[in-house]
């Protein structure tokens, strides 16, 4: 009986120590920076600065789209870090006078981030800097966003992002915005 009592005390102490360790980790900046790294930082800063966008916003999109995996390829055919559809990438490449010889070129981090950053800037301009609408269009297309707005399904605001009818797009918008909050909190503005 005394052995059982001491065994229970040891287990309780081990759990308390484990909880303290977890609490320390969760509140440490190091822990969060491991979860929210910024690979390709120089490339992100370069293209974000060129387009007047916050680099942490671009990092948030990349983290959400590909988790910084440059060879990412989606089921729908989106390619690279910023998960660009080939036709969209070619359209953007023409606008920025960048030669894209083949889809394989979109796996290059510099090319992909340049095109993706320009495209999100284009969408922000189109939607009067409405971040939620630009992100929704980035994920599901401008046609769908127009349809949702025109049919009164969604009013386009961040506060009503839960009304976005496509699960993937709704989760994408919320995850990018959440990542953006974490990045700016961790690394500053």
GROMACS .gro file of N, CA and C in nm, residues 9-151:
model
  429
    9UNK      N    1   0.272   0.921  -0.626
    9UNK     CA    2   0.338   1.050  -0.605
    9UNK      C    3   0.443   1.074  -0.714
   10UNK      N    4   0.521   0.971  -0.746
   10UNK     CA    5   0.622   0.984  -0.852
   10UNK      C    6   0.557   1.016  -0.987
   11UNK      N    7   0.447   0.949  -1.017
   11UNK     CA    8   0.376   0.976  -1.142
   11UNK      C    9   0.323   1.119  -1.142
   12UNK      N   10   0.266   1.162  -1.031
   12UNK     CA   11   0.214   1.299  -1.021
   12UNK      C   12   0.325   1.402  -1.037
   13UNK      N   13   0.440   1.378  -0.974
   13UNK     CA   14   0.553   1.470  -0.988
   13UNK      C   15   0.605   1.472  -1.132
   14UNK      N   16   0.612   1.357  -1.195
   14UNK     CA   17   0.656   1.350  -1.334
   14UNK      C   18   0.561   1.430  -1.424
   15UNK      N   19   0.432   1.417  -1.400
   15UNK     CA   20   0.334   1.493  -1.478
   15UNK      C   21   0.347   1.643  -1.454
   16UNK      N   22   0.368   1.682  -1.330
   16UNK     CA   23   0.387   1.825  -1.298
   16UNK      C   24   0.511   1.879  -1.369
   17UNK      N   25   0.620   1.804  -1.364
   17UNK     CA   26   0.743   1.847  -1.432
   17UNK      C   27   0.720   1.857  -1.582
   18UNK      N   28   0.651   1.758  -1.638
   18UNK     CA   29   0.620   1.761  -1.782
   18UNK      C   30   0.535   1.883  -1.817
   19UNK      N   31   0.436   1.914  -1.736
   19UNK     CA   32   0.352   2.032  -1.760
   19UNK      C   33   0.433   2.161  -1.752
   20UNK      N   34   0.524   2.169  -1.658
   20UNK     CA   35   0.610   2.288  -1.645
   20UNK      C   36   0.697   2.302  -1.770
   21UNK      N   37   0.755   2.193  -1.815
   21UNK     CA   38   0.838   2.196  -1.936
   21UNK      C   39   0.756   2.241  -2.056
   22UNK      N   40   0.636   2.186  -2.071
   22UNK     CA   41   0.548   2.225  -2.183
   22UNK      C   42   0.513   2.373  -2.173
   23UNK      N   43   0.481   2.420  -2.053
   23UNK     CA   44   0.447   2.562  -2.034
   23UNK      C   45   0.563   2.652  -2.071
   24UNK      N   46   0.684   2.613  -2.034
   24UNK     CA   47   0.803   2.693  -2.067
   24UNK      C   48   0.823   2.695  -2.218
   25UNK      N   49   0.809   2.579  -2.281
   25UNK     CA   50   0.828   2.572  -2.427
   25UNK      C   51   0.726   2.658  -2.501
   26UNK      N   52   0.599   2.644  -2.463
   26UNK     CA   53   0.492   2.716  -2.533
   26UNK      C   54   0.507   2.867  -2.519
   27UNK      N   55   0.563   2.913  -2.410
   27UNK     CA   56   0.578   3.057  -2.391
   27UNK      C   57   0.713   3.110  -2.441
   28UNK      N   58   0.799   3.023  -2.489
   28UNK     CA   59   0.930   3.071  -2.535
   28UNK      C   60   0.926   3.110  -2.682
   29UNK      N   61   0.992   3.219  -2.713
   29UNK     CA   62   1.000   3.264  -2.852
   29UNK      C   63   1.072   3.163  -2.938
   30UNK      N   64   1.171   3.097  -2.886
   30UNK     CA   65   1.244   2.996  -2.963
   30UNK      C   66   1.149   2.890  -3.016
   31UNK      N   67   1.062   2.840  -2.930
   31UNK     CA   68   0.964   2.738  -2.968
   31UNK      C   69   0.877   2.788  -3.084
   32UNK      N   70   0.825   2.910  -3.072
   32UNK     CA   71   0.737   2.963  -3.175
   32UNK      C   72   0.813   2.992  -3.304
   33UNK      N   73   0.940   3.033  -3.293
   33UNK     CA   74   1.019   3.057  -3.414
   33UNK      C   75   1.052   2.927  -3.487
   34UNK      N   76   1.057   2.817  -3.415
   34UNK     CA   77   1.074   2.687  -3.480
   34UNK      C   78   0.947   2.652  -3.558
   35UNK      N   79   0.831   2.684  -3.500
   35UNK     CA   80   0.704   2.657  -3.567
   35UNK      C   81   0.676   2.755  -3.680
   36UNK      N   82   0.729   2.875  -3.670
   36UNK     CA   83   0.706   2.980  -3.769
   36UNK      C   84   0.839   3.034  -3.821
   37UNK      N   85   0.913   2.952  -3.894
   37UNK     CA   86   1.041   2.999  -3.949
   37UNK      C   87   1.018   3.087  -4.071
   38UNK      N   88   1.123   3.146  -4.120
   38UNK     CA   89   1.114   3.224  -4.245
   38UNK      C   90   1.228   3.181  -4.338
   39UNK      N   91   1.217   3.062  -4.397
   39UNK     CA   92   1.315   3.027  -4.500
   39UNK      C   93   1.296   3.121  -4.620
   40UNK      N   94   1.398   3.135  -4.699
   40UNK     CA   95   1.393   3.223  -4.818
   40UNK      C   96   1.368   3.368  -4.780
   41UNK      N   97   1.412   3.405  -4.661
   41UNK     CA   98   1.385   3.539  -4.608
   41UNK      C   99   1.433   3.649  -4.702
   42UNK      N  100   1.555   3.637  -4.755
   42UNK     CA  101   1.608   3.742  -4.844
   42UNK      C  102   1.522   3.759  -4.969
   43UNK      N  103   1.479   3.647  -5.026
   43UNK     CA  104   1.396   3.653  -5.147
   43UNK      C  105   1.259   3.713  -5.113
   44UNK      N  106   1.202   3.671  -5.003
   44UNK     CA  107   1.071   3.724  -4.961
   44UNK      C  108   1.082   3.875  -4.940
   45UNK      N  109   1.185   3.920  -4.868
   45UNK     CA  110   1.201   4.063  -4.839
   45UNK      C  111   1.220   4.141  -4.969
   46UNK      N  112   1.300   4.088  -5.059
   46UNK     CA  113   1.326   4.157  -5.185
   46UNK      C  114   1.196   4.182  -5.262
   47UNK      N  115   1.119   4.078  -5.284
   47UNK     CA  116   0.999   4.093  -5.367
   47UNK      C  117   0.884   4.162  -5.292
   48UNK      N  118   0.877   4.143  -5.162
   48UNK     CA  119   0.775   4.215  -5.085
   48UNK      C  120   0.804   4.364  -5.087
   49UNK      N  121   0.930   4.400  -5.071
   49UNK     CA  122   0.969   4.541  -5.074
   49UNK      C  123   0.942   4.602  -5.211
   50UNK      N  124   0.974   4.528  -5.317
   50UNK     CA  125   0.951   4.577  -5.454
   50UNK      C  126   0.803   4.607  -5.479
   51UNK      N  127   0.715   4.530  -5.417
   51UNK     CA  128   0.571   4.548  -5.441
   51UNK      C  129   0.502   4.627  -5.331
   52UNK      N  130   0.577   4.668  -5.229
   52UNK     CA  131   0.518   4.745  -5.120
   52UNK      C  132   0.434   4.662  -5.024
   53UNK      N  133   0.462   4.533  -5.016
   53UNK     CA  134   0.387   4.446  -4.926
   53UNK      C  135   0.469   4.412  -4.802
   54UNK      N  136   0.400   4.373  -4.698
   54UNK     CA  137   0.466   4.331  -4.575
   54UNK      C  138   0.525   4.191  -4.597
   55UNK      N  139   0.655   4.174  -4.577
   55UNK     CA  140   0.718   4.043  -4.597
   55UNK      C  141   0.656   3.933  -4.510
   56UNK      N  142   0.608   3.970  -4.392
   56UNK     CA  143   0.545   3.869  -4.306
   56UNK      C  144   0.414   3.819  -4.364
   57UNK      N  145   0.347   3.904  -4.439
   57UNK     CA  146   0.224   3.863  -4.507
   57UNK      C  147   0.258   3.760  -4.615
   58UNK      N  148   0.364   3.785  -4.690
   58UNK     CA  149   0.407   3.690  -4.794
   58UNK      C  150   0.452   3.560  -4.729
   59UNK      N  151   0.528   3.569  -4.621
   59UNK     CA  152   0.572   3.448  -4.549
   59UNK      C  153   0.451   3.368  -4.500
   60UNK      N  154   0.347   3.437  -4.458
   60UNK     CA  155   0.225   3.370  -4.410
   60UNK      C  156   0.156   3.294  -4.522
   61UNK      N  157   0.153   3.353  -4.639
   61UNK     CA  158   0.094   3.284  -4.754
   61UNK      C  159   0.176   3.160  -4.789
   62UNK      N  160   0.307   3.176  -4.793
   62UNK     CA  161   0.394   3.063  -4.828
   62UNK      C  162   0.381   2.952  -4.724
   63UNK      N  163   0.380   2.989  -4.597
   63UNK     CA  164   0.367   2.888  -4.491
   63UNK      C  165   0.236   2.811  -4.508
   64UNK      N  166   0.129   2.882  -4.540
   64UNK     CA  167  -0.001   2.819  -4.555
   64UNK      C  168  -0.009   2.735  -4.682
   65UNK      N  169   0.044   2.788  -4.791
   65UNK     CA  170   0.034   2.719  -4.920
   65UNK      C  171   0.123   2.595  -4.929
   66UNK      N  172   0.248   2.606  -4.887
   66UNK     CA  173   0.343   2.497  -4.913
   66UNK      C  174   0.428   2.459  -4.793
   67UNK      N  175   0.411   2.530  -4.683
   67UNK     CA  176   0.496   2.511  -4.566
   67UNK      C  177   0.644   2.522  -4.604
   68UNK      N  178   0.672   2.612  -4.696
   68UNK     CA  179   0.809   2.643  -4.742
   68UNK      C  180   0.876   2.527  -4.815
   69UNK      N  181   0.796   2.441  -4.877
   69UNK     CA  182   0.851   2.330  -4.957
   69UNK      C  183   0.852   2.376  -5.103
   70UNK      N  184   0.969   2.404  -5.160
   70UNK     CA  185   0.976   2.461  -5.295
   70UNK      C  186   0.925   2.368  -5.405
   71UNK      N  187   0.927   2.237  -5.384
   71UNK     CA  188   0.883   2.141  -5.485
   71UNK      C  189   0.737   2.099  -5.463
   72UNK      N  190   0.663   2.176  -5.386
   72UNK     CA  191   0.523   2.142  -5.359
   72UNK      C  192   0.442   2.144  -5.488
   73UNK      N  193   0.355   2.046  -5.502
   73UNK     CA  194   0.265   2.035  -5.617
   73UNK      C  195   0.130   1.989  -5.565
   74UNK      N  196   0.027   2.069  -5.589
   74UNK     CA  197  -0.105   2.033  -5.538
   74UNK      C  198  -0.177   1.940  -5.635
   75UNK      N  199  -0.287   1.881  -5.588
   75UNK     CA  200  -0.370   1.794  -5.672
   75UNK      C  201  -0.426   1.871  -5.791
   76UNK      N  202  -0.450   2.000  -5.771
   76UNK     CA  203  -0.507   2.083  -5.878
   76UNK      C  204  -0.400   2.134  -5.974
   77UNK      N  205  -0.272   2.108  -5.944
   77UNK     CA  206  -0.165   2.148  -6.034
   77UNK      C  207  -0.093   2.276  -5.994
   78UNK      N  208  -0.124   2.330  -5.876
   78UNK     CA  209  -0.054   2.450  -5.829
   78UNK      C  210   0.088   2.412  -5.791
   79UNK      N  211   0.182   2.501  -5.824
   79UNK     CA  212   0.324   2.468  -5.818
   79UNK      C  213   0.402   2.561  -5.726
   80UNK      N  214   0.495   2.501  -5.651
   80UNK     CA  215   0.597   2.577  -5.579
   80UNK      C  216   0.555   2.637  -5.447
   81UNK      N  217   0.641   2.722  -5.395
   81UNK     CA  218   0.624   2.781  -5.263
   81UNK      C  219   0.491   2.853  -5.246
   82UNK      N  220   0.452   2.932  -5.346
   82UNK     CA  221   0.329   3.009  -5.335
   82UNK      C  222   0.213   2.943  -5.408
   83UNK      N  223   0.234   2.817  -5.451
   83UNK     CA  224   0.130   2.736  -5.514
   83UNK      C  225   0.058   2.811  -5.627
   84UNK      N  226   0.136   2.842  -5.729
   84UNK     CA  227   0.082   2.914  -5.844
   84UNK      C  228   0.030   2.817  -5.949
   85UNK      N  229  -0.087   2.848  -6.002
   85UNK     CA  230  -0.139   2.772  -6.116
   85UNK      C  231  -0.058   2.817  -6.238
   86UNK      N  232  -0.022   2.724  -6.325
   86UNK     CA  233   0.062   2.759  -6.440
   86UNK      C  234   0.007   2.874  -6.526
   87UNK      N  235  -0.123   2.874  -6.554
   87UNK     CA  236  -0.179   2.982  -6.637
   87UNK      C  237  -0.171   3.117  -6.567
   88UNK      N  238  -0.197   3.118  -6.438
   88UNK     CA  239  -0.185   3.243  -6.361
   88UNK      C  240  -0.040   3.290  -6.360
   89UNK      N  241   0.052   3.196  -6.339
   89UNK     CA  242   0.195   3.231  -6.336
   89UNK      C  243   0.239   3.288  -6.470
   90UNK      N  244   0.191   3.231  -6.579
   90UNK     CA  245   0.229   3.282  -6.712
   90UNK      C  246   0.172   3.422  -6.734
   91UNK      N  247   0.050   3.445  -6.689
   91UNK     CA  248  -0.011   3.578  -6.701
   91UNK      C  249   0.071   3.680  -6.623
   92UNK      N  250   0.106   3.645  -6.498
   92UNK     CA  251   0.185   3.736  -6.415
   92UNK      C  252   0.323   3.756  -6.476
   93UNK      N  253   0.384   3.649  -6.525
   93UNK     CA  254   0.518   3.657  -6.585
   93UNK      C  255   0.519   3.756  -6.701
   94UNK      N  256   0.413   3.756  -6.781
   94UNK     CA  257   0.403   3.854  -6.891
   94UNK      C  258   0.399   3.996  -6.836
   95UNK      N  259   0.325   4.015  -6.727
   95UNK     CA  260   0.312   4.149  -6.667
   95UNK      C  261   0.446   4.200  -6.612
   96UNK      N  262   0.526   4.110  -6.555
   96UNK     CA  263   0.653   4.153  -6.496
   96UNK      C  264   0.771   4.129  -6.591
   97UNK      N  265   0.737   4.092  -6.714
   97UNK     CA  266   0.837   4.068  -6.819
   97UNK      C  267   0.943   3.966  -6.774
   98UNK      N  268   0.893   3.854  -6.725
   98UNK     CA  269   0.978   3.743  -6.682
   98UNK      C  270   0.950   3.624  -6.772
   99UNK      N  271   1.054   3.564  -6.825
   99UNK     CA  272   1.039   3.451  -6.916
   99UNK      C  273   1.020   3.322  -6.836
  100UNK      N  274   0.909   3.254  -6.862
  100UNK     CA  275   0.883   3.123  -6.804
  100UNK      C  276   0.882   3.024  -6.921
  101UNK      N  277   0.987   2.945  -6.932
  101UNK     CA  278   0.999   2.851  -7.044
  101UNK      C  279   0.910   2.729  -7.023
  102UNK      N  280   0.903   2.682  -6.900
  102UNK     CA  281   0.824   2.562  -6.871
  102UNK      C  282   0.774   2.569  -6.726
  103UNK      N  283   0.675   2.487  -6.696
  103UNK     CA  284   0.619   2.486  -6.560
  103UNK      C  285   0.724   2.456  -6.454
  104UNK      N  286   0.823   2.379  -6.489
  104UNK     CA  287   0.933   2.343  -6.398
  104UNK      C  288   1.000   2.469  -6.340
  105UNK      N  289   0.999   2.578  -6.417
  105UNK     CA  290   1.059   2.704  -6.371
  105UNK      C  291   0.991   2.757  -6.244
  106UNK      N  292   0.867   2.717  -6.222
  106UNK     CA  293   0.791   2.766  -6.107
  106UNK      C  294   0.836   2.704  -5.975
  107UNK      N  295   0.919   2.602  -5.983
  107UNK     CA  296   0.975   2.544  -5.861
  107UNK      C  297   1.092   2.626  -5.806
  108UNK      N  298   1.144   2.716  -5.887
  108UNK     CA  299   1.254   2.802  -5.842
  108UNK      C  300   1.198   2.902  -5.740
  109UNK      N  301   1.253   2.904  -5.617
  109UNK     CA  302   1.199   2.993  -5.514
  109UNK      C  303   1.194   3.140  -5.556
  110UNK      N  304   1.299   3.191  -5.619
  110UNK     CA  305   1.300   3.332  -5.658
  110UNK      C  306   1.188   3.361  -5.759
  111UNK      N  307   1.176   3.277  -5.859
  111UNK     CA  308   1.073   3.296  -5.961
  111UNK      C  309   0.934   3.287  -5.899
  112UNK      N  310   0.911   3.185  -5.819
  112UNK     CA  311   0.780   3.161  -5.761
  112UNK      C  312   0.739   3.274  -5.667
  113UNK      N  313   0.831   3.316  -5.582
  113UNK     CA  314   0.798   3.424  -5.487
  113UNK      C  315   0.777   3.555  -5.561
  114UNK      N  316   0.857   3.583  -5.662
  114UNK     CA  317   0.839   3.706  -5.741
  114UNK      C  318   0.699   3.709  -5.803
  115UNK      N  319   0.661   3.599  -5.868
  115UNK     CA  320   0.531   3.594  -5.935
  115UNK      C  321   0.416   3.594  -5.835
  116UNK      N  322   0.429   3.515  -5.729
  116UNK     CA  323   0.323   3.510  -5.628
  116UNK      C  324   0.302   3.642  -5.557
  117UNK      N  325   0.411   3.710  -5.528
  117UNK     CA  326   0.403   3.840  -5.460
  117UNK      C  327   0.339   3.944  -5.551
  118UNK      N  328   0.378   3.943  -5.678
  118UNK     CA  329   0.317   4.037  -5.772
  118UNK      C  330   0.167   4.007  -5.785
  119UNK      N  331   0.132   3.879  -5.790
  119UNK     CA  332  -0.008   3.842  -5.807
  119UNK      C  333  -0.093   3.883  -5.686
  120UNK      N  334  -0.043   3.860  -5.566
  120UNK     CA  335  -0.121   3.900  -5.448
  120UNK      C  336  -0.133   4.053  -5.443
  121UNK      N  337  -0.030   4.125  -5.487
  121UNK     CA  338  -0.037   4.271  -5.494
  121UNK      C  339  -0.145   4.313  -5.595
  122UNK      N  340  -0.149   4.245  -5.708
  122UNK     CA  341  -0.251   4.272  -5.809
  122UNK      C  342  -0.391   4.253  -5.749
  123UNK      N  343  -0.409   4.144  -5.675
  123UNK     CA  344  -0.539   4.117  -5.614
  123UNK      C  345  -0.574   4.220  -5.507
  124UNK      N  346  -0.477   4.260  -5.428
  124UNK     CA  347  -0.502   4.364  -5.327
  124UNK      C  348  -0.543   4.495  -5.395
  125UNK      N  349  -0.477   4.530  -5.505
  125UNK     CA  350  -0.516   4.650  -5.579
  125UNK      C  351  -0.658   4.637  -5.633
  126UNK      N  352  -0.689   4.522  -5.688
  126UNK     CA  353  -0.822   4.498  -5.746
  126UNK      C  354  -0.932   4.510  -5.640
  127UNK      N  355  -0.903   4.463  -5.521
  127UNK     CA  356  -1.003   4.463  -5.414
  127UNK      C  357  -0.981   4.575  -5.312
  128UNK      N  358  -0.922   4.685  -5.356
  128UNK     CA  359  -0.903   4.803  -5.270
  128UNK      C  360  -0.839   4.770  -5.135
  129UNK      N  361  -0.733   4.689  -5.139
  129UNK     CA  362  -0.658   4.647  -5.021
  129UNK      C  363  -0.741   4.568  -4.920
  130UNK      N  364  -0.848   4.505  -4.967
  130UNK     CA  365  -0.927   4.417  -4.882
  130UNK      C  366  -0.854   4.282  -4.876
  131UNK      N  367  -0.786   4.259  -4.766
  131UNK     CA  368  -0.702   4.140  -4.751
  131UNK      C  369  -0.782   4.011  -4.763
  132UNK      N  370  -0.898   4.006  -4.701
  132UNK     CA  371  -0.979   3.884  -4.704
  132UNK      C  372  -1.021   3.850  -4.846
  133UNK      N  373  -1.066   3.949  -4.922
  133UNK     CA  374  -1.108   3.924  -5.060
  133UNK      C  375  -0.989   3.884  -5.147
  134UNK      N  376  -0.876   3.951  -5.128
  134UNK     CA  377  -0.757   3.917  -5.207
  134UNK      C  378  -0.712   3.774  -5.178
  135UNK      N  379  -0.711   3.735  -5.052
  135UNK     CA  380  -0.671   3.599  -5.017
  135UNK      C  381  -0.770   3.496  -5.070
  136UNK      N  382  -0.899   3.526  -5.060
  136UNK     CA  383  -1.000   3.434  -5.113
  136UNK      C  384  -0.984   3.417  -5.264
  137UNK      N  385  -0.958   3.527  -5.334
  137UNK     CA  386  -0.936   3.520  -5.479
  137UNK      C  387  -0.807   3.446  -5.511
  138UNK      N  388  -0.705   3.466  -5.431
  138UNK     CA  389  -0.578   3.396  -5.451
  138UNK      C  390  -0.600   3.245  -5.443
  139UNK      N  391  -0.686   3.204  -5.353
  139UNK     CA  392  -0.708   3.061  -5.331
  139UNK      C  393  -0.811   3.000  -5.426
  140UNK      N  394  -0.919   3.071  -5.452
  140UNK     CA  395  -1.027   3.008  -5.528
  140UNK      C  396  -1.058   3.076  -5.661
  141UNK      N  397  -0.997   3.190  -5.686
  141UNK     CA  398  -1.017   3.260  -5.812
  141UNK      C  399  -1.107   3.383  -5.798
  142UNK      N  400  -1.081   3.480  -5.884
  142UNK     CA  401  -1.158   3.605  -5.879
  142UNK      C  402  -1.305   3.583  -5.915
  143UNK      N  403  -1.330   3.490  -6.006
  143UNK     CA  404  -1.468   3.463  -6.048
  143UNK      C  405  -1.555   3.416  -5.933
  144UNK      N  406  -1.501   3.330  -5.851
  144UNK     CA  407  -1.578   3.279  -5.737
  144UNK      C  408  -1.604   3.389  -5.635
  145UNK      N  409  -1.504   3.470  -5.609
  145UNK     CA  410  -1.522   3.580  -5.512
  145UNK      C  411  -1.630   3.675  -5.563
  146UNK      N  412  -1.625   3.707  -5.691
  146UNK     CA  413  -1.727   3.795  -5.751
  146UNK      C  414  -1.866   3.733  -5.735
  147UNK      N  415  -1.875   3.603  -5.760
  147UNK     CA  416  -2.003   3.532  -5.747
  147UNK      C  417  -2.055   3.539  -5.603
  148UNK      N  418  -1.968   3.513  -5.505
  148UNK     CA  419  -2.010   3.515  -5.365
  148UNK      C  420  -2.058   3.653  -5.323
  149UNK      N  421  -1.988   3.756  -5.370
  149UNK     CA  422  -2.027   3.893  -5.335
  149UNK      C  423  -2.159   3.929  -5.402
  150UNK      N  424  -2.168   3.904  -5.534
  150UNK     CA  425  -2.289   3.939  -5.610
  150UNK      C  426  -2.413   3.866  -5.561
  151UNK      N  427  -2.396   3.742  -5.517
  151UNK     CA  428  -2.510   3.663  -5.471
  151UNK      C  429  -2.539   3.682  -5.322
   0.00000   0.00000   0.00000
